[in-house]
mmCIF file of C-alpha atoms in Angstrom:
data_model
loop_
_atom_site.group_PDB
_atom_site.id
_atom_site.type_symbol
_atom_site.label_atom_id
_atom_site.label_comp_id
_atom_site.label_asym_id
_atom_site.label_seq_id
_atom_site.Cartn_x
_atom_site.Cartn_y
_atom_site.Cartn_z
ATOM 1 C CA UNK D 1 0.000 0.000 0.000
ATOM 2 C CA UNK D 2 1.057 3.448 -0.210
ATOM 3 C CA UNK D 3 3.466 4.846 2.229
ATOM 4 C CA UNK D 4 3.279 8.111 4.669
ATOM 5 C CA UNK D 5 6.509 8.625 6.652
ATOM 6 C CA UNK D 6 6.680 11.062 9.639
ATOM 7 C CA UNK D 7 9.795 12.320 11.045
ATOM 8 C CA UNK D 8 10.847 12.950 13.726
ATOM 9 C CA UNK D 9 9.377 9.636 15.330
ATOM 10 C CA UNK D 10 10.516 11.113 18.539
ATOM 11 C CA UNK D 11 11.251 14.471 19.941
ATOM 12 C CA UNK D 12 12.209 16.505 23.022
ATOM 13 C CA UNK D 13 12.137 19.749 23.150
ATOM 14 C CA UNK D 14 12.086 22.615 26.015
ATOM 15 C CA UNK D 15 9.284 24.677 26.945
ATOM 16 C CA UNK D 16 8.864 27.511 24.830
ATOM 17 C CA UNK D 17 11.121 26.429 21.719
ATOM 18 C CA UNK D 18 8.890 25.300 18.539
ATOM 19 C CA UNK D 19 9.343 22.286 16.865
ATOM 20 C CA UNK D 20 8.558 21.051 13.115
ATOM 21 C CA UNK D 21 7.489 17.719 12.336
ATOM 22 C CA UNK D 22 7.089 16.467 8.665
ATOM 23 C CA UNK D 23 4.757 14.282 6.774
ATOM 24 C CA UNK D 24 5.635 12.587 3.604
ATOM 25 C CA UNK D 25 3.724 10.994 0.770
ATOM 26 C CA UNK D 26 6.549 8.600 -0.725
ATOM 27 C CA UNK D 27 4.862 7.232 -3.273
ATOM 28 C CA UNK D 28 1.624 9.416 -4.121
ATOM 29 C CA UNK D 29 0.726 12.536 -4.977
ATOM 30 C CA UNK D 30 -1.489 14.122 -2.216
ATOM 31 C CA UNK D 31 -3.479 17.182 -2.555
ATOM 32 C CA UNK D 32 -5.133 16.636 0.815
ATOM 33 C CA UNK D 33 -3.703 15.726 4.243
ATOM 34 C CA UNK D 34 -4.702 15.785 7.358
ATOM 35 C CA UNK D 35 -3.133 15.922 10.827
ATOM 36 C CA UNK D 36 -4.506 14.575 14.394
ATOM 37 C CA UNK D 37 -3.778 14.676 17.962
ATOM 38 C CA UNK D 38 -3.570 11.662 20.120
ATOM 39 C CA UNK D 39 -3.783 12.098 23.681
ATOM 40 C CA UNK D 40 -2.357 8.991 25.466
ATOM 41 C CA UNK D 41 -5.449 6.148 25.828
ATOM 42 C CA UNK D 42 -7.816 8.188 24.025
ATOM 43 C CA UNK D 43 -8.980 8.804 20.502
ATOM 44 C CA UNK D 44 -7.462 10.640 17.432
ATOM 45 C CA UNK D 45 -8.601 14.068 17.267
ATOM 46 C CA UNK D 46 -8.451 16.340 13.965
ATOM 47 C CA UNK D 47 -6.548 19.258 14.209
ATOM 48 C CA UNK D 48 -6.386 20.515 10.682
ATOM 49 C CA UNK D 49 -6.649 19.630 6.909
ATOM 50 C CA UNK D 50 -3.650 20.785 4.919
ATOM 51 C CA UNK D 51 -4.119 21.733 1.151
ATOM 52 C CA UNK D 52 -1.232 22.155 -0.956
ATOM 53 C CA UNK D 53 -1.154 25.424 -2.076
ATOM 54 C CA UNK D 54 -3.710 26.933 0.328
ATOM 55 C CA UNK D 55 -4.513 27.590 4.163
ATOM 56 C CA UNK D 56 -5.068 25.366 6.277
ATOM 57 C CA UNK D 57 -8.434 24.347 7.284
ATOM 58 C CA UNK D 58 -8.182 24.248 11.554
ATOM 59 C CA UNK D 59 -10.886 22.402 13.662
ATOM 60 C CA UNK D 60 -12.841 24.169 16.129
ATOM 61 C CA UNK D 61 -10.865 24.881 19.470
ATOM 62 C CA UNK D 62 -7.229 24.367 18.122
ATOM 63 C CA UNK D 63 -4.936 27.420 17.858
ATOM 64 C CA UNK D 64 -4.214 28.016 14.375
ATOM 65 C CA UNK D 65 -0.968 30.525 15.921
ATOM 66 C CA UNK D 66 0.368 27.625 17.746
ATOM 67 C CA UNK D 67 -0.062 24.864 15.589
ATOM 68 C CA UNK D 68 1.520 25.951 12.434
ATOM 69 C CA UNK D 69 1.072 23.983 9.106
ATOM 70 C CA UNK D 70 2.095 24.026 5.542
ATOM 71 C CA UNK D 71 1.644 22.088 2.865
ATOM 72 C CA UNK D 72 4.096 23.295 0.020
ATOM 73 C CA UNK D 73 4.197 20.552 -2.360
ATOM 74 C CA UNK D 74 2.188 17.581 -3.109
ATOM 75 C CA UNK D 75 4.289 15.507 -1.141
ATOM 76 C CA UNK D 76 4.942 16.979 2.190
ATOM 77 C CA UNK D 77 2.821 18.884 4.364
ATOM 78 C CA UNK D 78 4.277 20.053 8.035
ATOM 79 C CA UNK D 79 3.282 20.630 11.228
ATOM 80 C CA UNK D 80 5.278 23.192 13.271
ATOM 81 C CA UNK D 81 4.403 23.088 17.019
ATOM 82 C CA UNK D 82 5.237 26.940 18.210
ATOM 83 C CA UNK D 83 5.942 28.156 22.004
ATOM 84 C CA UNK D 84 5.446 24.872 22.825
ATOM 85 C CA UNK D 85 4.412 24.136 26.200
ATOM 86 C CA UNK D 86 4.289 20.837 28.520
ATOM 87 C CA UNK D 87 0.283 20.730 28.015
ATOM 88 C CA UNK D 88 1.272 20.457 23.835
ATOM 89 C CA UNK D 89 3.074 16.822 24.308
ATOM 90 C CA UNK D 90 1.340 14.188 23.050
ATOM 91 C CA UNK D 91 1.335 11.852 20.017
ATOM 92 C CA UNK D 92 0.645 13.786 16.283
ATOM 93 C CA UNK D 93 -0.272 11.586 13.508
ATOM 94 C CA UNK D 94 -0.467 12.878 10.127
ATOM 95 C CA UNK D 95 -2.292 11.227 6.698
ATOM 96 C CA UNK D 96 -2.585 11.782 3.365
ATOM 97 C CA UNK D 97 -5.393 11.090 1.150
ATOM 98 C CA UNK D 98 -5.149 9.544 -2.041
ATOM 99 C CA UNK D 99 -7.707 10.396 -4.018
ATOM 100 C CA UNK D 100 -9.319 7.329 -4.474
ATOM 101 C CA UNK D 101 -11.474 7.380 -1.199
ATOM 102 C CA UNK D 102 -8.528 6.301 0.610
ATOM 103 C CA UNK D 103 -6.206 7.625 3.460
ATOM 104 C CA UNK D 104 -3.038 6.623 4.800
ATOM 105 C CA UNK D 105 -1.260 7.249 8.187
ATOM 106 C CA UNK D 106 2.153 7.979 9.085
ATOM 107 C CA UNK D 107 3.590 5.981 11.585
ATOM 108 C CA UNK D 108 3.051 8.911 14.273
ATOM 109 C CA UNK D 109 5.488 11.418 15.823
ATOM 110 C CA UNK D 110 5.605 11.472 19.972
ATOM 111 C CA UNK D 111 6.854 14.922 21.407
ATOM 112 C CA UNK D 112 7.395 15.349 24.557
ATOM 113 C CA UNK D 113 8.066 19.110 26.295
ATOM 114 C CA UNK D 114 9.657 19.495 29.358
ATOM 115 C CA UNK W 1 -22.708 15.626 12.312
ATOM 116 C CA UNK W 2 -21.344 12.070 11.870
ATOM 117 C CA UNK W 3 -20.643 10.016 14.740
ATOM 118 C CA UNK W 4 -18.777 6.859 15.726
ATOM 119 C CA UNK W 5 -19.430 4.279 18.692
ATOM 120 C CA UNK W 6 -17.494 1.755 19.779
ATOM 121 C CA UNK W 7 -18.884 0.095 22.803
ATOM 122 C CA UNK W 8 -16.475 -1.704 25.095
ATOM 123 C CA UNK W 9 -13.302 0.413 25.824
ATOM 124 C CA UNK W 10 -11.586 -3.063 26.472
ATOM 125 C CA UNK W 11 -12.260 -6.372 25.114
ATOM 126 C CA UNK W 12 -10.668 -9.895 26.583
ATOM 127 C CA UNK W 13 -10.287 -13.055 24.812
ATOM 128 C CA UNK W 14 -8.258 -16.102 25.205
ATOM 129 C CA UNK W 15 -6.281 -17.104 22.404
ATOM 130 C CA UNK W 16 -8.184 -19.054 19.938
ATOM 131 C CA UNK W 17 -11.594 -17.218 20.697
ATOM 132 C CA UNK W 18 -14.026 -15.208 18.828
ATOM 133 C CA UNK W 19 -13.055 -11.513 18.216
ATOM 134 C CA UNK W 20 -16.014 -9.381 18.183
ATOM 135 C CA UNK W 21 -15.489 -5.412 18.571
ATOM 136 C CA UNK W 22 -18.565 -3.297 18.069
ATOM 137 C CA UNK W 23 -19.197 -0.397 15.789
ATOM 138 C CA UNK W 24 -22.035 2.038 15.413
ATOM 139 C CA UNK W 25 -22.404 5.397 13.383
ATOM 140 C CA UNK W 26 -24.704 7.971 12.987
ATOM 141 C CA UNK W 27 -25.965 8.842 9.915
ATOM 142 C CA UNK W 28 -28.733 9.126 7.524
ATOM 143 C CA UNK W 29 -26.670 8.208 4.662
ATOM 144 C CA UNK W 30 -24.416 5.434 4.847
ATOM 145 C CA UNK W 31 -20.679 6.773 5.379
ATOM 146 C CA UNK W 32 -17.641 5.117 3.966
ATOM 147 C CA UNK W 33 -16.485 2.778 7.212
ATOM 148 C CA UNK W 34 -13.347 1.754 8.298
ATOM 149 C CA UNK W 35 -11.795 0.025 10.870
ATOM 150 C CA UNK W 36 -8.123 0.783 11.898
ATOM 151 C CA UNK W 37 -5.285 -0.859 14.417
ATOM 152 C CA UNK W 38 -2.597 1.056 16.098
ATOM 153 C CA UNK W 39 -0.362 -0.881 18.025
ATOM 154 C CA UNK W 40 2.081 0.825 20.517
ATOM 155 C CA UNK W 41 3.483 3.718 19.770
ATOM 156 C CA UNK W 42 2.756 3.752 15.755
ATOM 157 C CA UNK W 43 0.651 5.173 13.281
ATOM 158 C CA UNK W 44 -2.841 3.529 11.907
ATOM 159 C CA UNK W 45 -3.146 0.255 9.431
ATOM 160 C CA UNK W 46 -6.051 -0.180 7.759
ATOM 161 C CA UNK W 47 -7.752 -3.436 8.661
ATOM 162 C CA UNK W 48 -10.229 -3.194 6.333
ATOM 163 C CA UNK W 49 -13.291 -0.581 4.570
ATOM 164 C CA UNK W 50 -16.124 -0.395 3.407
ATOM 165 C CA UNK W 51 -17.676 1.862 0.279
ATOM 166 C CA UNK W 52 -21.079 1.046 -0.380
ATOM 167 C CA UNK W 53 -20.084 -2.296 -2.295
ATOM 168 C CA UNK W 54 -20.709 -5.505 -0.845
ATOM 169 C CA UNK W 55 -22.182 -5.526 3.097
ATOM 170 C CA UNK W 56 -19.547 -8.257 3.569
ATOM 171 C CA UNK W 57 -15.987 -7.254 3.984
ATOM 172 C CA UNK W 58 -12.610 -9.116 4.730
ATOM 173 C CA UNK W 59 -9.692 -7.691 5.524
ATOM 174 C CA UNK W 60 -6.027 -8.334 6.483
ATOM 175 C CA UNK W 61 -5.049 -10.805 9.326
ATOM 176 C CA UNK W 62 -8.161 -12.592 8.993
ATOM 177 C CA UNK W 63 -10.426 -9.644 10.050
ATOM 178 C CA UNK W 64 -13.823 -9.233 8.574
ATOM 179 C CA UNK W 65 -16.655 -6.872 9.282
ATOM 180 C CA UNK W 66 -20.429 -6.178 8.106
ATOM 181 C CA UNK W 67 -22.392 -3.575 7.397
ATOM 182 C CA UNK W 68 -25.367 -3.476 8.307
ATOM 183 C CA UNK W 69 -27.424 -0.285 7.438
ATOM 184 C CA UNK W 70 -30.697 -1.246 9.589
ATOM 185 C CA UNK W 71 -28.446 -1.642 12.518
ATOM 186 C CA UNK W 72 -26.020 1.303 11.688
ATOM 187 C CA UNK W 73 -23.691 -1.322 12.476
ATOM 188 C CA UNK W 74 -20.120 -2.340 11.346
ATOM 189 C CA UNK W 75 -18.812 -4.516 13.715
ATOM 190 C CA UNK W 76 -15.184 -6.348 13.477
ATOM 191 C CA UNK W 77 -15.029 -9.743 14.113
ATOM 192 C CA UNK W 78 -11.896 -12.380 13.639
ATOM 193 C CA UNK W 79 -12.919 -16.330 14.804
ATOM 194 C CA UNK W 80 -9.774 -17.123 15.883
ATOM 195 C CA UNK W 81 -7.697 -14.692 18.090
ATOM 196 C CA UNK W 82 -4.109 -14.517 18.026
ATOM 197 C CA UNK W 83 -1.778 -12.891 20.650
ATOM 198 C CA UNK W 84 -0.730 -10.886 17.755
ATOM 199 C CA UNK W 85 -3.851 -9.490 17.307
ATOM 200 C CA UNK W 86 -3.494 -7.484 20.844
ATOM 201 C CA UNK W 87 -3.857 -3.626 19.696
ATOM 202 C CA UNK W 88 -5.954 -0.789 19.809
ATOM 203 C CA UNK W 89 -8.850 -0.821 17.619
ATOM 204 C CA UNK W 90 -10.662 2.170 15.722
ATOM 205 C CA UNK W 91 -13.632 2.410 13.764
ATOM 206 C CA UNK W 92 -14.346 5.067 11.562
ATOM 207 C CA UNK W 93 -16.412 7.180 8.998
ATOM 208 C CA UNK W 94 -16.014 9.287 6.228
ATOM 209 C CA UNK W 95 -19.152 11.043 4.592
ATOM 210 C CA UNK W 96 -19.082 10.310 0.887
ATOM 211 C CA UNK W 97 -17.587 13.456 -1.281
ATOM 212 C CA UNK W 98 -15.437 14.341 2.122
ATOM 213 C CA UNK W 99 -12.583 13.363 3.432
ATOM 214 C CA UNK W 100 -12.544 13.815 6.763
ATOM 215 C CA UNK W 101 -12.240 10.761 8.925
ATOM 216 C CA UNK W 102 -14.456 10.684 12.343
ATOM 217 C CA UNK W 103 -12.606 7.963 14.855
ATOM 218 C CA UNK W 104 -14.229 6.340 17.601
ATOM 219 C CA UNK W 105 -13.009 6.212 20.848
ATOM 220 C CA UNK W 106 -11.134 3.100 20.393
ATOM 221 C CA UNK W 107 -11.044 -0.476 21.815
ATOM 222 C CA UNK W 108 -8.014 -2.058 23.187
ATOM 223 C CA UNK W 109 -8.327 -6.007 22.544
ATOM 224 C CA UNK W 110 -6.364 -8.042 25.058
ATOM 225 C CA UNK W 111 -5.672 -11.881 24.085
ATOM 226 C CA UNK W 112 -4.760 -14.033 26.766
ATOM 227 C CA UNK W 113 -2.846 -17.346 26.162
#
């Protein structure tokens, strides 16, 4: 199947630095993906959806300042995690959509600020 | 707005047993379902989906699940449980001509030898 890679799996960071996490289509173009919020035992929660080209699209209730994306090719799409603060560590998941009424999930990226 | 329930946070079964995880969604018009696993500390794999073909659908590692539109149902079921198969289970819907995924809340399966 096709392949989404996220990277940094893991990362650390200090309270108030920002961090960037990417999310890659390997082997697919896609126009649309999407990024989510785990919090630990608990459902995935949308954050955004990312169009390539365009703004993002934010959910209700998530700071469009803080959480940061961009989506500048059809391939990669970020998520850049600004000011972060110990309350902003959790588990971020990204996918991408195909276009064929399918979507695929990167593998998931856990940050942790202390 | 669409919905997803999965009743039954946790589910227990010995090794060799039935796997049944429920699924429920709201909706007047049937969504596209899916049903995910996330094992520790990783992304999603689709199990399996369904898209308004046939009710009946298999999927990898022996899952299967079936729609059932009078029962807004799509429940996951395996016959024979494998430790393997211990994971975090998520159901979900996306309204046709969107692409937005709604997840459930999840059910952790635990197989016991």
């Amino acid at each position: 199947g096709a392949v989404v890679s996220q990277h940094p799996s893991r990362v650390i960071c200090k309270s108030g630095t920002s961090v960037k996490i990417e999310c890659r289509s390997l082997d697919f173009q896609a126009t649309t993906m999407f990024w989510y919020r785990q919090f630990p035992k608990k459902s995935l929660m949308l954050m955004a959806t990312s169009n390539e080209g365009s703004k993002a699209t934010y959910e209700q209730g998530v700071e469009k300042d803080k959480f940061l994306i961009n989506h500048a090719s059809l391939t990669l799409s970020t998520l850049t995690v600004t000011s972060a603060h110990p309350e902003d560590s959790s588990f971020y998941i990204c996918s991408a959509y195909t276009g064929a009424g399918e979507l695929f999930f990167g593998e998931g990226s856990r940050l942790t600020v202390l | 707005a669409q919905s997803v329930t999965q009743l039954g946070s946790h589910v227990s079964v010995s090794e060799g047993a039935l796997v049944l995880l429920r699924c429920n969604y709201s909706s007047s018009v049937p969504p596209y379902l899916f049903w995910y696993v996330q094992y520790p500390n990783q992304g999603l794999q689709l199990l399996l989906k369904y898209t308004s073909a046939a009710t009946l659908v298999k999927g990898i590692n022996g899952f299967e699940a079936e729609f059932k539109k009078s029962e807004t149902s799509f429940h996951l079921t395996k016959p024979s449980a494998h430790m393997s198969d211990a994971a975090e289970y998520f159901c979900a819907a996306m309204n046709t001509g969107f692409q937005k995924l709604v997840f459930g809340t999840g059910t952790r399966l635990l197989v016991s030898p």
